[in-house]
PDB file of N, CA, C and O in Angstrom, chain B, residues numbered from 101:
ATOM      1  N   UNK B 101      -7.052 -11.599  -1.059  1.00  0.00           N
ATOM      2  CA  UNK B 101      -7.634 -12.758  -0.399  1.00  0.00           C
ATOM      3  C   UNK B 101      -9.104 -12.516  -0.113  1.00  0.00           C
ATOM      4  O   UNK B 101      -9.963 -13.361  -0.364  1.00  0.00           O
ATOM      5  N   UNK B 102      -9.384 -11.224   0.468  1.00  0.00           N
ATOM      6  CA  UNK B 102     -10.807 -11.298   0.816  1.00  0.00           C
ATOM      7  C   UNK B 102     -11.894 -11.265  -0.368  1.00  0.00           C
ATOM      8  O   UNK B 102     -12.922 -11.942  -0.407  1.00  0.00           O
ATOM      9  N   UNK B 103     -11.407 -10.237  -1.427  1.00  0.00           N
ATOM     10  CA  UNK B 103     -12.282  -9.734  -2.461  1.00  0.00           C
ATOM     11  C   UNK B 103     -12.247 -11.202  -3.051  1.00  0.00           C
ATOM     12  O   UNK B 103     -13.420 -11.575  -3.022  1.00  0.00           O
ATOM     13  N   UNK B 104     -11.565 -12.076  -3.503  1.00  0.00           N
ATOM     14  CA  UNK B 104     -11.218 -13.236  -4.194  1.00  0.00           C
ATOM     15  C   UNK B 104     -11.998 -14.454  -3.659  1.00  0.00           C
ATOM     16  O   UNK B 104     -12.487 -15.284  -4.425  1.00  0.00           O
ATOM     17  N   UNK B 105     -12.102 -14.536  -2.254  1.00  0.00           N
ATOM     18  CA  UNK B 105     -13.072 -15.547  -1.752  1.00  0.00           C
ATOM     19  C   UNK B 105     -14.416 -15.374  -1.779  1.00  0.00           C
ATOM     20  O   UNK B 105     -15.229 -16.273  -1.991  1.00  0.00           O
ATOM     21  N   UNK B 106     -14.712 -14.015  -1.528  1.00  0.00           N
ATOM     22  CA  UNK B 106     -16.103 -13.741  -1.797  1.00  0.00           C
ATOM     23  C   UNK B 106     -16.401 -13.190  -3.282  1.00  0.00           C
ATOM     24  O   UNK B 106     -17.388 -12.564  -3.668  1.00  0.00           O
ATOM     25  N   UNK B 107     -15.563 -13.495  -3.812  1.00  0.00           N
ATOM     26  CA  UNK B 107     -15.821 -13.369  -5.446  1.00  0.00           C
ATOM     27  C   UNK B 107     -16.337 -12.335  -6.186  1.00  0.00           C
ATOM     28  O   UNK B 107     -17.206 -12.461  -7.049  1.00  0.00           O
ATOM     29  N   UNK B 108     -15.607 -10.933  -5.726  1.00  0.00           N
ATOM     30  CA  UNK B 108     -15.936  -9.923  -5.124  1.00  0.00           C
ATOM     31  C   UNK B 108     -14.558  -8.687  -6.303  1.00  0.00           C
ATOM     32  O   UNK B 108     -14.513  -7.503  -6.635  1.00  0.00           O
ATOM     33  N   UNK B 109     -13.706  -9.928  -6.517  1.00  0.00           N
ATOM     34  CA  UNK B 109     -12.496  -9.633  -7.272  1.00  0.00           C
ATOM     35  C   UNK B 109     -12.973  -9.081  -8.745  1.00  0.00           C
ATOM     36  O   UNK B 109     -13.945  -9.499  -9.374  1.00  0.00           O
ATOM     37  N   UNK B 110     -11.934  -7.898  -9.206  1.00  0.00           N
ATOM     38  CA  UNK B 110     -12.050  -7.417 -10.699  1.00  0.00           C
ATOM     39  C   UNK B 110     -10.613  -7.245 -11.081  1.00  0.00           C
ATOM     40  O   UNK B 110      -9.797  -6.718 -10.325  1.00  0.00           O
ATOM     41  N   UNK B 111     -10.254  -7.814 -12.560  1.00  0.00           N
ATOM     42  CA  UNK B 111      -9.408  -7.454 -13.064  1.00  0.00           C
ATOM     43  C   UNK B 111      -8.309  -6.256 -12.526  1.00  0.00           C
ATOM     44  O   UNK B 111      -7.082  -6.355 -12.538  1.00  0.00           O
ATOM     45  N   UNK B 112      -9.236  -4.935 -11.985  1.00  0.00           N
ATOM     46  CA  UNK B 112      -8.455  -3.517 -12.037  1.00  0.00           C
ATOM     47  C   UNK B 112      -8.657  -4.069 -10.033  1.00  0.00           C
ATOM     48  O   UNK B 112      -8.441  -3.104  -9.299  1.00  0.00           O
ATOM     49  N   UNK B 113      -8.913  -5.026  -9.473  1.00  0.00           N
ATOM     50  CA  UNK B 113      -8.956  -4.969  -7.955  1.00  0.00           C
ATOM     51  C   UNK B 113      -7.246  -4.401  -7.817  1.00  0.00           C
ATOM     52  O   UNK B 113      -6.438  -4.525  -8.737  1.00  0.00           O
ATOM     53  N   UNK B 114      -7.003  -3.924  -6.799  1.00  0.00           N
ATOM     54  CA  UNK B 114      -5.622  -3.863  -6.051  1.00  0.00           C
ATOM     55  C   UNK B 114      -5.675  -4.747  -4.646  1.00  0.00           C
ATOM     56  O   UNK B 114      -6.538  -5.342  -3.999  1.00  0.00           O
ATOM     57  N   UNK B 115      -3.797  -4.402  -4.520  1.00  0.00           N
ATOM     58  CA  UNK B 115      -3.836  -5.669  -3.209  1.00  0.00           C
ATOM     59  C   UNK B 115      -3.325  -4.517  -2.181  1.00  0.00           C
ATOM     60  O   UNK B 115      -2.518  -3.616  -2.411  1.00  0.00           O
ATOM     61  N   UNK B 116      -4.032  -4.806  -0.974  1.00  0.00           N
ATOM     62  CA  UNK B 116      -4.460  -4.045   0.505  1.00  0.00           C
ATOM     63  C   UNK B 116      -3.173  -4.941   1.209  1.00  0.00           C
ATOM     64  O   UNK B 116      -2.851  -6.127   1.151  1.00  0.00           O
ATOM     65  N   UNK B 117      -2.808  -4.156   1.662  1.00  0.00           N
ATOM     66  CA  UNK B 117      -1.263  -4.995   2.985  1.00  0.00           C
ATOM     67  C   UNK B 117      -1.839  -4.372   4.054  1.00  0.00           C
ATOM     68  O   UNK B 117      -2.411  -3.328   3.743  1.00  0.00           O
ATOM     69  N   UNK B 118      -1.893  -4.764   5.613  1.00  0.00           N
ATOM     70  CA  UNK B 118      -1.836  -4.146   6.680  1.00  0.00           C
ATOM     71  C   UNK B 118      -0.608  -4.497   7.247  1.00  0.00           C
ATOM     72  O   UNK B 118      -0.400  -5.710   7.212  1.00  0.00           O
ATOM     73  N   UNK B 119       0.378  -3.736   7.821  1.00  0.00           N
ATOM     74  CA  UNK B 119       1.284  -4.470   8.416  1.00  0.00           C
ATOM     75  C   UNK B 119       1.679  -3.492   9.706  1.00  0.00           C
ATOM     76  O   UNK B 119       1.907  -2.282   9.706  1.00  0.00           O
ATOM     77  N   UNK B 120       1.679  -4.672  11.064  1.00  0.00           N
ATOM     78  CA  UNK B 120       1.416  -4.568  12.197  1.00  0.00           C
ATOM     79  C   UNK B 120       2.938  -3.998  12.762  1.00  0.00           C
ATOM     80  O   UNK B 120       3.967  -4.589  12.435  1.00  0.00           O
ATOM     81  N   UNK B 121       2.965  -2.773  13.653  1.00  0.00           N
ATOM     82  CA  UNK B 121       4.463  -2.523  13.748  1.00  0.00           C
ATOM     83  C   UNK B 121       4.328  -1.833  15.383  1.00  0.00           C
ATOM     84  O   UNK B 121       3.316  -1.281  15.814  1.00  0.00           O
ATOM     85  N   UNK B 122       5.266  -1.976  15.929  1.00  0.00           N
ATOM     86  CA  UNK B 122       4.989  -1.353  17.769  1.00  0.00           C
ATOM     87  C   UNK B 122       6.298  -0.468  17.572  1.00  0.00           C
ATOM     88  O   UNK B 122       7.354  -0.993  17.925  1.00  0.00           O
ATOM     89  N   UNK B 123       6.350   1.072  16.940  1.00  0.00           N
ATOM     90  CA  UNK B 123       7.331   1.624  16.259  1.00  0.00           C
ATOM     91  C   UNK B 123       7.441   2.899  17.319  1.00  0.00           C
ATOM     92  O   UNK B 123       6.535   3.634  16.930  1.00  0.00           O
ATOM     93  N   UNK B 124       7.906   3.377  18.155  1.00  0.00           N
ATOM     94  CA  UNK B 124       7.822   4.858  18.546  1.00  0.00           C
ATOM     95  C   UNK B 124       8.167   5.828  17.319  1.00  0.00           C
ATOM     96  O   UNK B 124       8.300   7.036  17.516  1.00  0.00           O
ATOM     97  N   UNK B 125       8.283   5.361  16.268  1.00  0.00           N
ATOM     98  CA  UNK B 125       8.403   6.384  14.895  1.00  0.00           C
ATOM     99  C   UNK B 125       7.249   6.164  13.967  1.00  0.00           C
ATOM    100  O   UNK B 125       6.580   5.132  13.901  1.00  0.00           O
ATOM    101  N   UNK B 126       7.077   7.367  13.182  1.00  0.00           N
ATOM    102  CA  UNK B 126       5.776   7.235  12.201  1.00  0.00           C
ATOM    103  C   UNK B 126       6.344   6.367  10.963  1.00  0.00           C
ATOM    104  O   UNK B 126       6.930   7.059  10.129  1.00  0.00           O
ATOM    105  N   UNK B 127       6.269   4.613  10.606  1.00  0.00           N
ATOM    106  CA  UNK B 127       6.422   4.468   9.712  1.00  0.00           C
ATOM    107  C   UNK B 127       6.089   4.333   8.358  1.00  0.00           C
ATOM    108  O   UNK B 127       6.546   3.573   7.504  1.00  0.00           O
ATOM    109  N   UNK B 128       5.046   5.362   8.287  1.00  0.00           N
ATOM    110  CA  UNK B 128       4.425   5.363   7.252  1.00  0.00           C
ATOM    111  C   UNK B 128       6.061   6.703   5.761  1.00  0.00           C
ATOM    112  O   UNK B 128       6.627   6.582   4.675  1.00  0.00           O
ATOM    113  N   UNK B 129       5.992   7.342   6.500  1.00  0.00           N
ATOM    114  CA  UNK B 129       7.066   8.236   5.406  1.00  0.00           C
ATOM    115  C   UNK B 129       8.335   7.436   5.045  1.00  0.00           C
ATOM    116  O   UNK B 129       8.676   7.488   3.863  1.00  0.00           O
ATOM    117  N   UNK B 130       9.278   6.514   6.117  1.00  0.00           N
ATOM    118  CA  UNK B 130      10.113   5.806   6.457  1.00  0.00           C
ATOM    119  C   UNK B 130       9.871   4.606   4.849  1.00  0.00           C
ATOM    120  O   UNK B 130      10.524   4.475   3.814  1.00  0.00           O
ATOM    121  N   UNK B 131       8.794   4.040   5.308  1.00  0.00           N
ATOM    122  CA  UNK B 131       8.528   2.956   4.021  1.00  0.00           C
ATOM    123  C   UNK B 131       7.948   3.855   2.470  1.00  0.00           C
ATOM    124  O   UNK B 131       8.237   3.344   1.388  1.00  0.00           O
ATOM    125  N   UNK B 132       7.365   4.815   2.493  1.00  0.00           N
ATOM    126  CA  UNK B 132       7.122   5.345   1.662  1.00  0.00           C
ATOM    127  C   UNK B 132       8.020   6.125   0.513  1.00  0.00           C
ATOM    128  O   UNK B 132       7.764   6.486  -0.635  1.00  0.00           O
ATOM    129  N   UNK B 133       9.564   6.249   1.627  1.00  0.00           N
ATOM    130  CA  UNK B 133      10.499   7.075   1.063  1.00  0.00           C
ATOM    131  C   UNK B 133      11.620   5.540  -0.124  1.00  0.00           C
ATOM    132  O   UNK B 133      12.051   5.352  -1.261  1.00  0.00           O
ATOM    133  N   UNK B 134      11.545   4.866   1.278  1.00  0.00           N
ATOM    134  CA  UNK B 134      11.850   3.460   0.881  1.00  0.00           C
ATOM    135  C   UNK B 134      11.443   2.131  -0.642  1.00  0.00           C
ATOM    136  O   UNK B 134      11.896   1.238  -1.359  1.00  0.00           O
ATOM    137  N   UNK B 135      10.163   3.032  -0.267  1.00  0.00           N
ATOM    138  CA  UNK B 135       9.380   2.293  -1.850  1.00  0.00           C
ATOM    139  C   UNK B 135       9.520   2.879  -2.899  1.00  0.00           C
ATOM    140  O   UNK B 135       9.693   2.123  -3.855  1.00  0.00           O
ATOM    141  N   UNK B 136       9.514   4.560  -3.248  1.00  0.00           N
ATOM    142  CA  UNK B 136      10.086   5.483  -3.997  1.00  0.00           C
ATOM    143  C   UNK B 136      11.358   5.250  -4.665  1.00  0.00           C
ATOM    144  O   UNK B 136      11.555   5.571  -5.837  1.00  0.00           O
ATOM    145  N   UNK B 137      12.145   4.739  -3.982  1.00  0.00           N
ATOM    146  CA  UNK B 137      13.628   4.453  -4.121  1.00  0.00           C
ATOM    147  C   UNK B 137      13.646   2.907  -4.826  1.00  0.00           C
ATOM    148  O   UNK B 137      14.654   2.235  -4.606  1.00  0.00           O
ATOM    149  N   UNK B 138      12.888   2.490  -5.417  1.00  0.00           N
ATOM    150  CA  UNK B 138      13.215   1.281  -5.990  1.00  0.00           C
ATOM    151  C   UNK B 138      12.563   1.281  -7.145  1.00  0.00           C
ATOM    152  O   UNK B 138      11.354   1.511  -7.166  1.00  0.00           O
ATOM    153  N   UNK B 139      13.263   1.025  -8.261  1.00  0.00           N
ATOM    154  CA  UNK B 139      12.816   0.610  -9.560  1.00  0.00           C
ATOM    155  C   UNK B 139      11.550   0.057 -10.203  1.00  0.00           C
ATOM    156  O   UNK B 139      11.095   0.394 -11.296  1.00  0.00           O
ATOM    157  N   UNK B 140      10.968  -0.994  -9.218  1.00  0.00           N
ATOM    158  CA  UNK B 140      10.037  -1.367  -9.768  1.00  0.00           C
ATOM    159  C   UNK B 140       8.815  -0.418  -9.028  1.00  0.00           C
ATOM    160  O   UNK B 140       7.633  -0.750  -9.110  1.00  0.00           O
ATOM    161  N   UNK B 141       9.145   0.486  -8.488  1.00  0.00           N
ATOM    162  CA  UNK B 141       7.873   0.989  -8.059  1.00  0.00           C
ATOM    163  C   UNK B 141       7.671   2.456  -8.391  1.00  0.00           C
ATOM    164  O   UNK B 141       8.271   3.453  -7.988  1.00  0.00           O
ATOM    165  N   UNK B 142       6.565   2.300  -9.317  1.00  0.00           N
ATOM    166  CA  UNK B 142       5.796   3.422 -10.489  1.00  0.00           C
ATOM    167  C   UNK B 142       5.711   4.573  -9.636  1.00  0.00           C
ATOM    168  O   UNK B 142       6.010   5.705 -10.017  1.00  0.00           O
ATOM    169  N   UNK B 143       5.203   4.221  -8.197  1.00  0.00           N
ATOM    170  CA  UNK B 143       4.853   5.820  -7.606  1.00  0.00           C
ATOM    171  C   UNK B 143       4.843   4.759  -6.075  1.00  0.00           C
ATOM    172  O   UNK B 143       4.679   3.552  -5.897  1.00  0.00           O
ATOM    173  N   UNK B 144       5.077   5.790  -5.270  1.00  0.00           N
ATOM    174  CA  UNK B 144       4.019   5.628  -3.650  1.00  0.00           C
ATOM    175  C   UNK B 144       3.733   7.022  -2.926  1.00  0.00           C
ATOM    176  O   UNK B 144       4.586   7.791  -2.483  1.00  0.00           O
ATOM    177  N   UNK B 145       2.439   7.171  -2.903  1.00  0.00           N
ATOM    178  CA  UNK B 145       2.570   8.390  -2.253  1.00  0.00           C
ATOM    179  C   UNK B 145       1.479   7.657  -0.915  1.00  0.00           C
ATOM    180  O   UNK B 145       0.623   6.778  -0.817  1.00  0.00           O
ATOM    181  N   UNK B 146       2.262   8.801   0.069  1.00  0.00           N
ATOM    182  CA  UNK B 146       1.711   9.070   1.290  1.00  0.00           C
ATOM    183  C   UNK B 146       0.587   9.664   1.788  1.00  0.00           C
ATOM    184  O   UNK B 146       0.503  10.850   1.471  1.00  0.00           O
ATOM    185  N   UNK B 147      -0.352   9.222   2.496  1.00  0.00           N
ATOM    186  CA  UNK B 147      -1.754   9.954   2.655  1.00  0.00           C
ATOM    187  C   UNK B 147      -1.714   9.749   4.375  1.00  0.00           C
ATOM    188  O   UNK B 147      -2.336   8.821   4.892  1.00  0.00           O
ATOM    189  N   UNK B 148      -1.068  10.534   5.030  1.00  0.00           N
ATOM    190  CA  UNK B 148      -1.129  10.011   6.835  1.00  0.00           C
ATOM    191  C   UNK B 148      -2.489  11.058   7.219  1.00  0.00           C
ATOM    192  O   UNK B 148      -3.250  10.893   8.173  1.00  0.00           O
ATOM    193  N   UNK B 149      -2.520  11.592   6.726  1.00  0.00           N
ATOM    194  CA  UNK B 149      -4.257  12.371   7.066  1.00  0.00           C
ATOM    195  C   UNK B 149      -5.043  12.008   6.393  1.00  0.00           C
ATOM    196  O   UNK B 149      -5.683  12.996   6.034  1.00  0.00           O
ATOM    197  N   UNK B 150      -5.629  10.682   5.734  1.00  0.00           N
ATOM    198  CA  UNK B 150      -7.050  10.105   5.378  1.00  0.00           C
ATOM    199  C   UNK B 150      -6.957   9.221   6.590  1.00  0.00           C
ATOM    200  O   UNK B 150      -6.122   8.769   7.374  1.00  0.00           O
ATOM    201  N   UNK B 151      -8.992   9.203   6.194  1.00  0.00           N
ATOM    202  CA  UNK B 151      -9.300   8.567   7.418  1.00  0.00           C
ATOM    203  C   UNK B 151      -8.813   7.267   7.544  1.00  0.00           C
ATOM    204  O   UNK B 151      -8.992   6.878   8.699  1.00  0.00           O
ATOM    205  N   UNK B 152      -8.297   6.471   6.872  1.00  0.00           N
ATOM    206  CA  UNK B 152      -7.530   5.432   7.101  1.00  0.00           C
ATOM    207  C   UNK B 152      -5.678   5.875   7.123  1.00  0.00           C
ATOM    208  O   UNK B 152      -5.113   5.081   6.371  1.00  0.00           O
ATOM    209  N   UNK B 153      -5.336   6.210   7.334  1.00  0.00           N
ATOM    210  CA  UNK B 153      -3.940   6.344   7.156  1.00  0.00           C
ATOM    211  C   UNK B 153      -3.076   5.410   5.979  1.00  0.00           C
ATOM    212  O   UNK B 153      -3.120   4.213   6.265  1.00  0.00           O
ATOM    213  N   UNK B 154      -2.393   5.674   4.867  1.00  0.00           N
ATOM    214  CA  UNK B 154      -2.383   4.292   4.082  1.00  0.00           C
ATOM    215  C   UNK B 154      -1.576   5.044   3.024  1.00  0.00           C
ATOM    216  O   UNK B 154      -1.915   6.201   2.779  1.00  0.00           O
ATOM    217  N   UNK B 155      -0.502   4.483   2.348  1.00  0.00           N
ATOM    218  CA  UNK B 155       0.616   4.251   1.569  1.00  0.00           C
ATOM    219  C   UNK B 155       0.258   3.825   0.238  1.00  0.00           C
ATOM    220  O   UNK B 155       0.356   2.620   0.006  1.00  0.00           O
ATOM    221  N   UNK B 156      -0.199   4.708  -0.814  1.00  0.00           N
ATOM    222  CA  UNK B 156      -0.909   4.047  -2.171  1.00  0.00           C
ATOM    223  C   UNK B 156       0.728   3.732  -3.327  1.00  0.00           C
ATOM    224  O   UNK B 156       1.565   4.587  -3.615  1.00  0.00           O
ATOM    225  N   UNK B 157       0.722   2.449  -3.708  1.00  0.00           N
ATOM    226  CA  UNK B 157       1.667   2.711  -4.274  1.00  0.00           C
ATOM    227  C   UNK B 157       1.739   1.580  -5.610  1.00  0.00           C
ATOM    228  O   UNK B 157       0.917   0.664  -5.618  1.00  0.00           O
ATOM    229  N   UNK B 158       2.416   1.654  -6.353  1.00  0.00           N
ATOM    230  CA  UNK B 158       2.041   0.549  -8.189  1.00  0.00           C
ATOM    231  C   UNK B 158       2.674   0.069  -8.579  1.00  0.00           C
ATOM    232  O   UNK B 158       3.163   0.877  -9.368  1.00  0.00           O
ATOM    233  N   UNK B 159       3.299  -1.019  -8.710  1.00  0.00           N
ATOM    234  CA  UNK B 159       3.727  -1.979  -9.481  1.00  0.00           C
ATOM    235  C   UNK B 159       4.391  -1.091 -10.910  1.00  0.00           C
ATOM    236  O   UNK B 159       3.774  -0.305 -11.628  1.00  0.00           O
ATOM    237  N   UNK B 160       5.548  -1.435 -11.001  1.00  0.00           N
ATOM    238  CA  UNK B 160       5.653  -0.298 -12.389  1.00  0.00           C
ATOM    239  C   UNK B 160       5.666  -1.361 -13.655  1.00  0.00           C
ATOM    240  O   UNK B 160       5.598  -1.012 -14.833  1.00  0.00           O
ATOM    241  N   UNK B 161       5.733  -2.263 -13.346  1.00  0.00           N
ATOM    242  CA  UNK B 161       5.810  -3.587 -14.488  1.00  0.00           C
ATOM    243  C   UNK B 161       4.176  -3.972 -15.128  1.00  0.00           C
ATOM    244  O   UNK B 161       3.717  -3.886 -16.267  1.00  0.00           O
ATOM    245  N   UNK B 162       3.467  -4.508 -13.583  1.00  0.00           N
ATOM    246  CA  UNK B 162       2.252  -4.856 -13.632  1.00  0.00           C
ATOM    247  C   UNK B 162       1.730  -3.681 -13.730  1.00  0.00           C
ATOM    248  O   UNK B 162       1.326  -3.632 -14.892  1.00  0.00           O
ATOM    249  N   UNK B 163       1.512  -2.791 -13.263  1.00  0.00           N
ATOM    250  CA  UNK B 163       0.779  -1.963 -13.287  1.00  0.00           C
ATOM    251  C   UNK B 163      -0.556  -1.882 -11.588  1.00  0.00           C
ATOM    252  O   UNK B 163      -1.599  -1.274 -11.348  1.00  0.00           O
ATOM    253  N   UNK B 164       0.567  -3.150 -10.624  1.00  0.00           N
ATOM    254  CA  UNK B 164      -0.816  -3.131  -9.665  1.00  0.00           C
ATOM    255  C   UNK B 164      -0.786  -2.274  -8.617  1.00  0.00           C
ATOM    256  O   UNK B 164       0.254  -1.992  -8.023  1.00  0.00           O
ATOM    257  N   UNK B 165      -1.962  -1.797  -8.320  1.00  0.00           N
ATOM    258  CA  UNK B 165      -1.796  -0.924  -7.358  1.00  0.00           C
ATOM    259  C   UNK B 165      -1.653  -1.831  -5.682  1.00  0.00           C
ATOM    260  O   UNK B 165      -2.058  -2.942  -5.339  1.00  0.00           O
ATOM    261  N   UNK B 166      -1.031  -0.949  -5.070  1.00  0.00           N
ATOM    262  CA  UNK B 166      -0.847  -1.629  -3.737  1.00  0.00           C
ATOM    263  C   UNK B 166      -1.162  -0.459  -2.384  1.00  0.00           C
ATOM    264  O   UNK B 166      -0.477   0.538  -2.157  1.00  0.00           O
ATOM    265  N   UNK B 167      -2.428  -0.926  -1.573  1.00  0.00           N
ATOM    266  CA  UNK B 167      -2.481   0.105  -0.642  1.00  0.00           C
ATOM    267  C   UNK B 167      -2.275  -0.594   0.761  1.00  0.00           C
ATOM    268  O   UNK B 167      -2.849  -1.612   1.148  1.00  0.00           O
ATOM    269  N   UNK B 168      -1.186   0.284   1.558  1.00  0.00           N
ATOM    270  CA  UNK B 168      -0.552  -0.401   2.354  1.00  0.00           C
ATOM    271  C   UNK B 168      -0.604   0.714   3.751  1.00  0.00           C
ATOM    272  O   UNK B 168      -0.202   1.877   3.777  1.00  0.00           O
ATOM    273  N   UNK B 169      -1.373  -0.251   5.094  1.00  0.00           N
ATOM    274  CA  UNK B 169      -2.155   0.643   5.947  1.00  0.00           C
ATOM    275  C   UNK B 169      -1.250   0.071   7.208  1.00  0.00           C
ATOM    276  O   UNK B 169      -0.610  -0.965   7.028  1.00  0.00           O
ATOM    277  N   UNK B 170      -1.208   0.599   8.206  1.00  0.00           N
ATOM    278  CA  UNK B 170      -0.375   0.438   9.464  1.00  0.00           C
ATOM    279  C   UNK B 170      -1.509   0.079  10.914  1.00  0.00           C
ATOM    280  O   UNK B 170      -2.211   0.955  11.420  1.00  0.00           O
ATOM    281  N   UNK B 171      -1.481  -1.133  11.315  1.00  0.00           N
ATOM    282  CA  UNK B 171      -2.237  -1.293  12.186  1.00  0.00           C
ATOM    283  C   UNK B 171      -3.267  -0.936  12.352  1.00  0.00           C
ATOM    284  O   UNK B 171      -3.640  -0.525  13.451  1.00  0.00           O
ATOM    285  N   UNK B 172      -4.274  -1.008  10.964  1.00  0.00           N
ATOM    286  CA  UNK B 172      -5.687  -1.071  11.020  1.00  0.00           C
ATOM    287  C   UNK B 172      -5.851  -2.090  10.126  1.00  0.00           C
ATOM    288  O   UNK B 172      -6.980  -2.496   9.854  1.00  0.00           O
TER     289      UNK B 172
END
């Protein structure tokens, strides 16, 4: 949405998820183990020590990448 309005978008862009969670558990490994486990998804690996905290993970069909960050 953002790269796309400001026209900012490339072919190889990927799509950014933030998704908002009030969890007393870290769900970043939880969804990561979760996304691993399904067919259409090429890879997800876990990065909880970059400075953004964030879940890189690909489309195994499309080929799109998807980086998926927790309350930032």
């Amino acid at each position: 949405f953002g790269s796309y309005s400001t026209a900012l978008c490339l072919p190889v862009s990927d799509l950014d998820i933030v998704v908002h969670v009030a969890a007393p558990y870290a769900p970043m490994p939880v969804l990561a183990d979760a996304l691993r486990s399904k067919p259409w998804c090429a890879r997800a690996e876990c990065l909880p020590h970059a400075r953004v905290p964030i879940i890189k993970a690909q489309d195994a069909l499309t080929r799109l990448a998807v980086d998926i960050s927790f309350n930032t």
